[in-house]
Amino acid sequence: MAYLILGLILWSAGHFFKRAAPDMRAGMGNAGKGVAALIIVVGLVLMVIGYRGAEFVNLWYPPVWTVHLNNLLMLVAVFVYGMSATKGRLRGKMRHPQLTAVKIWAVAHLIVNGDLASVVLFGGLLAWAVLEVVVINRTQEWERPAPGPARKDILLVVITLVMFGVISWIHNWLGVWPFPG
């Protein structure tokens, strides 16, 4: 559990570095980006090691139907995440699509997992994403991008479905089949 918590702290620190110490990061030039990226990657690795190695402490038993809700929310999360890269009509409909996707992803996983390590991991990342949005909104103005052609939104739907399939395959490969039988 210590690795998991340390990983969450490093992940958050790496992401907040630019906003918490902007002069220091700017003074470091490109090395500042590299340091932040390294801190984030180390945090991610520690979260994975900590989560996989954490003792299972059950807090509640989620109903079986929550798996279906999780899968629906995950499909939405993948779509919303993809909105950050779209050049279609949906461009500019949401200020923080990636962070919103992380929040949807975290809630989806909190719904379907009732153990302590899951609450720490997904709850911690949910808290980070909420705080990140608050900090960004307070420190940066947003210039809404102009919408693009609708055909790019159709491409986003196709990419979402493919990515959802890839993510499902990776979950299966890791030993967690995301679809109940």
XYZ file of N, CA and C in Angstrom, residues 43-166:
372
model
N 5.818 7.594 -10.633
C 4.575 7.517 -9.874
C 3.640 6.457 -10.433
N 3.503 6.416 -11.750
C 2.642 5.424 -12.393
C 3.130 4.004 -12.112
N 4.426 3.782 -12.249
C 4.992 2.454 -11.987
C 4.744 2.044 -10.527
N 4.959 2.978 -9.612
C 4.731 2.675 -8.198
C 3.257 2.392 -7.921
N 2.349 3.118 -8.594
C 0.923 2.843 -8.410
C 0.579 1.429 -8.872
N 1.112 1.017 -10.008
C 0.830 -0.325 -10.524
C 1.396 -1.388 -9.581
N 2.656 -1.224 -9.178
C 3.285 -2.186 -8.265
C 2.527 -2.218 -6.930
N 2.208 -1.044 -6.419
C 1.507 -0.973 -5.139
C 0.117 -1.557 -5.201
N -0.602 -1.304 -6.285
C -1.967 -1.821 -6.423
C -1.958 -3.337 -6.555
N -1.066 -3.829 -7.408
C -1.015 -5.278 -7.629
C -0.519 -6.024 -6.393
N 0.318 -5.370 -5.585
C 0.885 -6.027 -4.415
C 0.131 -5.768 -3.123
N -0.904 -4.933 -3.187
C -1.636 -4.584 -1.964
C -2.440 -5.781 -1.460
N -2.478 -5.886 -0.151
C -3.307 -6.908 0.475
C -4.768 -6.601 0.168
N -5.549 -7.647 -0.105
C -6.962 -7.442 -0.407
C -7.733 -7.227 0.880
N -8.272 -6.030 1.033
C -9.100 -5.699 2.185
C -10.448 -5.257 1.630
N -11.437 -6.122 1.759
C -12.752 -5.822 1.195
C -13.504 -4.825 2.073
N -14.064 -3.807 1.434
C -14.855 -2.809 2.144
C -16.349 -2.993 1.884
N -16.703 -3.414 0.683
C -18.095 -3.709 0.340
C -18.110 -4.652 -0.852
N -19.278 -5.222 -1.107
C -19.461 -6.150 -2.218
C -20.330 -5.484 -3.277
N -19.718 -5.011 -4.357
C -20.517 -4.368 -5.405
C -21.452 -5.383 -6.064
N -22.676 -4.987 -6.363
C -23.590 -5.891 -7.068
C -23.047 -6.235 -8.456
N -23.437 -7.380 -8.970
C -22.943 -7.850 -10.266
C -23.273 -6.864 -11.389
N -24.430 -6.207 -11.325
C -24.845 -5.293 -12.386
C -23.918 -4.088 -12.523
N -23.116 -3.819 -11.489
C -22.220 -2.654 -11.589
C -21.156 -2.852 -12.663
N -20.898 -4.100 -13.032
C -19.937 -4.354 -14.116
C -20.453 -3.752 -15.418
N -21.742 -3.876 -15.668
C -22.329 -3.301 -16.881
C -22.259 -1.774 -16.849
N -22.546 -1.197 -15.694
C -22.449 0.255 -15.545
C -21.008 0.712 -15.744
N -20.063 -0.034 -15.179
C -18.647 0.266 -15.357
C -18.280 0.265 -16.840
N -18.709 -0.751 -17.566
C -18.363 -0.844 -18.983
C -18.967 0.304 -19.784
N -20.197 0.677 -19.478
C -20.814 1.813 -20.154
C -20.040 3.103 -19.847
N -19.708 3.313 -18.580
C -18.946 4.504 -18.208
C -17.559 4.508 -18.839
N -16.956 3.342 -18.966
C -15.642 3.259 -19.606
C -15.723 3.628 -21.092
N -16.775 3.194 -21.750
C -16.970 3.578 -23.149
C -17.096 5.099 -23.259
N -17.855 5.694 -22.352
C -18.002 7.147 -22.326
C -16.658 7.812 -22.033
N -15.904 7.263 -21.075
C -14.603 7.836 -20.716
C -13.643 7.824 -21.905
N -13.617 6.726 -22.646
C -12.734 6.648 -23.816
C -13.149 7.681 -24.857
N -14.444 7.832 -25.072
C -14.953 8.824 -26.024
C -14.585 10.240 -25.584
N -14.822 10.545 -24.317
C -14.539 11.892 -23.803
C -13.037 12.179 -23.872
N -12.216 11.192 -23.541
C -10.764 11.374 -23.639
C -10.379 11.707 -25.081
N -10.978 11.011 -26.009
C -10.688 11.249 -27.420
C -11.105 12.618 -27.904
N -12.062 13.238 -27.207
C -12.494 14.585 -27.596
C -11.352 15.587 -27.511
N -10.341 15.289 -26.705
C -9.219 16.217 -26.573
C -8.406 16.294 -27.861
N -8.477 15.270 -28.676
C -7.697 15.249 -29.911
C -8.562 15.441 -31.153
N -9.883 15.518 -30.974
C -10.758 15.611 -32.139
C -10.632 16.965 -32.830
N -10.874 16.963 -34.079
C -10.913 18.205 -34.858
C -12.322 18.399 -35.426
N -13.291 17.696 -34.836
C -14.662 17.718 -35.343
C -15.540 18.762 -34.676
N -16.852 18.570 -34.802
C -17.845 19.504 -34.253
C -17.795 19.533 -32.727
N -17.374 18.434 -32.120
C -17.333 18.358 -30.658
C -16.157 19.124 -30.052
N -15.248 19.506 -30.905
C -14.083 20.251 -30.437
C -14.542 21.514 -29.704
N -14.051 21.702 -28.533
C -14.392 22.895 -27.777
C -15.681 22.808 -26.982
N -16.344 21.654 -26.984
C -17.571 21.507 -26.186
C -17.244 21.329 -24.701
N -16.021 20.915 -24.418
C -15.627 20.631 -23.040
C -14.214 21.158 -22.828
N -13.999 21.848 -21.721
C -12.689 22.439 -21.479
C -11.631 21.404 -21.126
N -11.961 20.436 -20.334
C -10.972 19.465 -19.838
C -11.378 18.029 -20.172
N -11.409 17.650 -21.443
C -11.881 16.292 -21.761
C -11.015 15.182 -21.164
N -9.701 15.368 -21.139
C -8.858 14.303 -20.584
C -9.087 14.138 -19.085
N -9.125 15.238 -18.366
C -9.350 15.154 -16.924
C -10.773 14.685 -16.608
N -11.734 15.084 -17.423
C -13.105 14.589 -17.246
C -13.147 13.087 -17.482
N -12.417 12.621 -18.486
C -12.355 11.177 -18.754
C -11.730 10.432 -17.580
N -10.696 11.002 -16.971
C -10.088 10.366 -15.803
C -11.098 10.286 -14.667
N -11.883 11.335 -14.481
C -12.900 11.323 -13.422
C -13.957 10.248 -13.694
N -14.411 10.134 -14.940
C -15.402 9.103 -15.296
C -14.801 7.720 -15.080
N -13.553 7.534 -15.529
C -12.836 6.261 -15.369
C -12.725 5.894 -13.900
N -12.350 6.861 -13.063
C -12.177 6.597 -11.638
C -13.505 6.220 -10.980
N -14.558 6.970 -11.274
C -15.873 6.666 -10.709
C -16.334 5.276 -11.164
N -16.135 4.976 -12.444
C -16.532 3.659 -12.966
C -15.842 2.533 -12.196
N -14.564 2.720 -11.916
C -13.822 1.680 -11.210
C -14.133 1.649 -9.716
N -14.497 2.780 -9.143
C -14.935 2.779 -7.743
C -16.261 2.050 -7.589
N -17.132 2.171 -8.587
C -18.437 1.507 -8.545
C -18.290 -0.011 -8.552
N -17.317 -0.508 -9.290
C -17.220 -1.948 -9.508
C -16.201 -2.646 -8.593
N -15.386 -1.879 -7.866
C -14.379 -2.459 -6.972
C -14.648 -2.007 -5.547
N -14.739 -2.958 -4.639
C -15.049 -2.621 -3.263
C -13.914 -2.852 -2.286
N -12.684 -2.914 -2.774
C -11.559 -3.170 -1.879
C -10.789 -1.888 -1.576
N -10.015 -1.923 -0.510
C -9.301 -0.747 -0.026
C -8.298 -0.208 -1.048
N -7.530 -1.081 -1.682
C -6.537 -0.617 -2.661
C -7.217 0.104 -3.824
N -8.367 -0.381 -4.255
C -9.107 0.275 -5.339
C -9.618 1.636 -4.909
N -10.093 1.730 -3.681
C -10.574 3.019 -3.171
C -9.416 4.021 -3.112
N -8.255 3.558 -2.656
C -7.088 4.447 -2.580
C -6.656 4.858 -3.988
N -6.527 3.892 -4.901
C -6.052 4.204 -6.251
C -7.050 5.068 -7.019
N -8.248 4.570 -7.200
C -9.225 5.280 -8.032
C -9.759 6.534 -7.340
N -9.919 6.464 -6.021
C -10.321 7.654 -5.277
C -9.225 8.716 -5.299
N -7.986 8.288 -5.189
C -6.859 9.224 -5.246
C -6.743 9.891 -6.599
N -6.908 9.125 -7.661
C -6.832 9.714 -9.007
C -8.043 10.594 -9.299
N -9.198 10.241 -8.745
C -10.373 11.103 -8.875
C -10.125 12.442 -8.179
N -9.589 12.380 -6.967
C -9.285 13.620 -6.230
C -8.262 14.459 -6.985
N -7.224 13.809 -7.527
C -6.215 14.529 -8.301
C -6.859 15.229 -9.499
N -7.701 14.524 -10.250
C -8.311 15.106 -11.452
C -9.216 16.288 -11.093
N -9.967 16.172 -10.014
C -10.827 17.277 -9.575
C -9.971 18.487 -9.213
N -8.917 18.275 -8.416
C -8.034 19.379 -8.022
C -7.325 19.996 -9.222
N -6.920 19.160 -10.143
C -6.235 19.662 -11.351
C -7.151 20.600 -12.134
N -8.407 20.240 -12.295
C -9.369 21.097 -12.997
C -9.536 22.422 -12.253
N -9.668 22.356 -10.942
C -9.834 23.579 -10.145
C -8.623 24.490 -10.313
N -7.428 23.929 -10.211
C -6.204 24.729 -10.321
C -6.074 25.330 -11.719
N -6.311 24.537 -12.740
C -6.213 25.053 -14.114
C -7.232 26.163 -14.336
N -8.459 25.953 -13.896
C -9.501 26.969 -14.094
C -9.164 28.280 -13.395
N -8.468 28.198 -12.270
C -8.106 29.412 -11.536
C -6.881 30.109 -12.106
N -6.048 29.375 -12.823
C -4.782 29.959 -13.278
C -4.712 30.232 -14.773
N -5.628 29.687 -15.558
C -5.544 29.846 -17.011
C -6.905 30.201 -17.599
N -6.885 31.165 -18.484
C -8.082 31.477 -19.262
C -8.214 30.416 -20.357
N -9.447 30.178 -20.799
C -9.671 29.190 -21.849
C -10.202 29.868 -23.085
N -9.554 29.585 -24.184
C -10.029 30.070 -25.468
C -10.670 28.888 -26.183
N -11.985 28.933 -26.309
C -12.724 27.817 -26.908
C -12.329 27.659 -28.378
N -11.869 26.452 -28.765
C -11.510 26.243 -30.172
C -12.747 26.199 -31.067
N -12.558 26.587 -32.297
C -13.655 26.559 -33.275
C -13.964 25.110 -33.655
N -15.238 24.793 -33.872
C -15.584 23.424 -34.276
C -15.113 23.128 -35.689
N -14.865 21.850 -35.931
C -14.430 21.405 -37.248
C -15.535 20.626 -37.948
N -15.168 19.828 -38.948
C -16.173 19.076 -39.717
C -16.731 17.878 -38.938
N -18.002 17.564 -39.194
C -18.693 16.470 -38.501
C -18.056 15.113 -38.787
N -17.450 14.943 -39.943
C -16.846 13.642 -40.270
C -15.743 13.257 -39.282
N -15.125 14.243 -38.666
C -14.096 13.959 -37.658
C -14.722 13.371 -36.392
N -15.973 13.736 -36.101
C -16.670 13.157 -34.954
C -17.009 11.693 -35.220
N -17.326 11.370 -36.459
C -17.584 9.977 -36.825
C -16.317 9.157 -36.650
N -15.195 9.731 -37.045
C -13.902 9.065 -36.845
C -13.637 8.858 -35.353
N -13.999 9.833 -34.526
C -13.834 9.711 -33.079
C -14.637 8.531 -32.541
N -15.848 8.324 -33.028
C -16.669 7.191 -32.586
C -15.992 5.871 -32.961
N -15.474 5.781 -34.180
C -14.791 4.558 -34.632
C -13.550 4.294 -33.777
N -12.748 5.335 -33.553
C -11.534 5.185 -32.743
C -11.900 4.802 -31.313
N -12.976 5.374 -30.782
C -13.436 5.034 -29.431
C -13.745 3.551 -29.329
N -14.484 3.022 -30.297
C -14.853 1.601 -30.266
C -13.624 0.705 -30.365
N -12.679 1.078 -31.224
C -11.445 0.296 -31.362
C -10.642 0.349 -30.061
N -10.486 1.539 -29.498
C -9.718 1.689 -28.264
C -10.390 0.953 -27.100
N -11.716 0.979 -27.040
C -12.430 0.247 -25.996
C -12.140 -1.250 -26.130
N -12.110 -1.743 -27.368
C -11.764 -3.146 -27.605
C -10.337 -3.458 -27.175
N -9.411 -2.562 -27.469
C -8.007 -2.759 -27.080
C -7.880 -2.760 -25.552
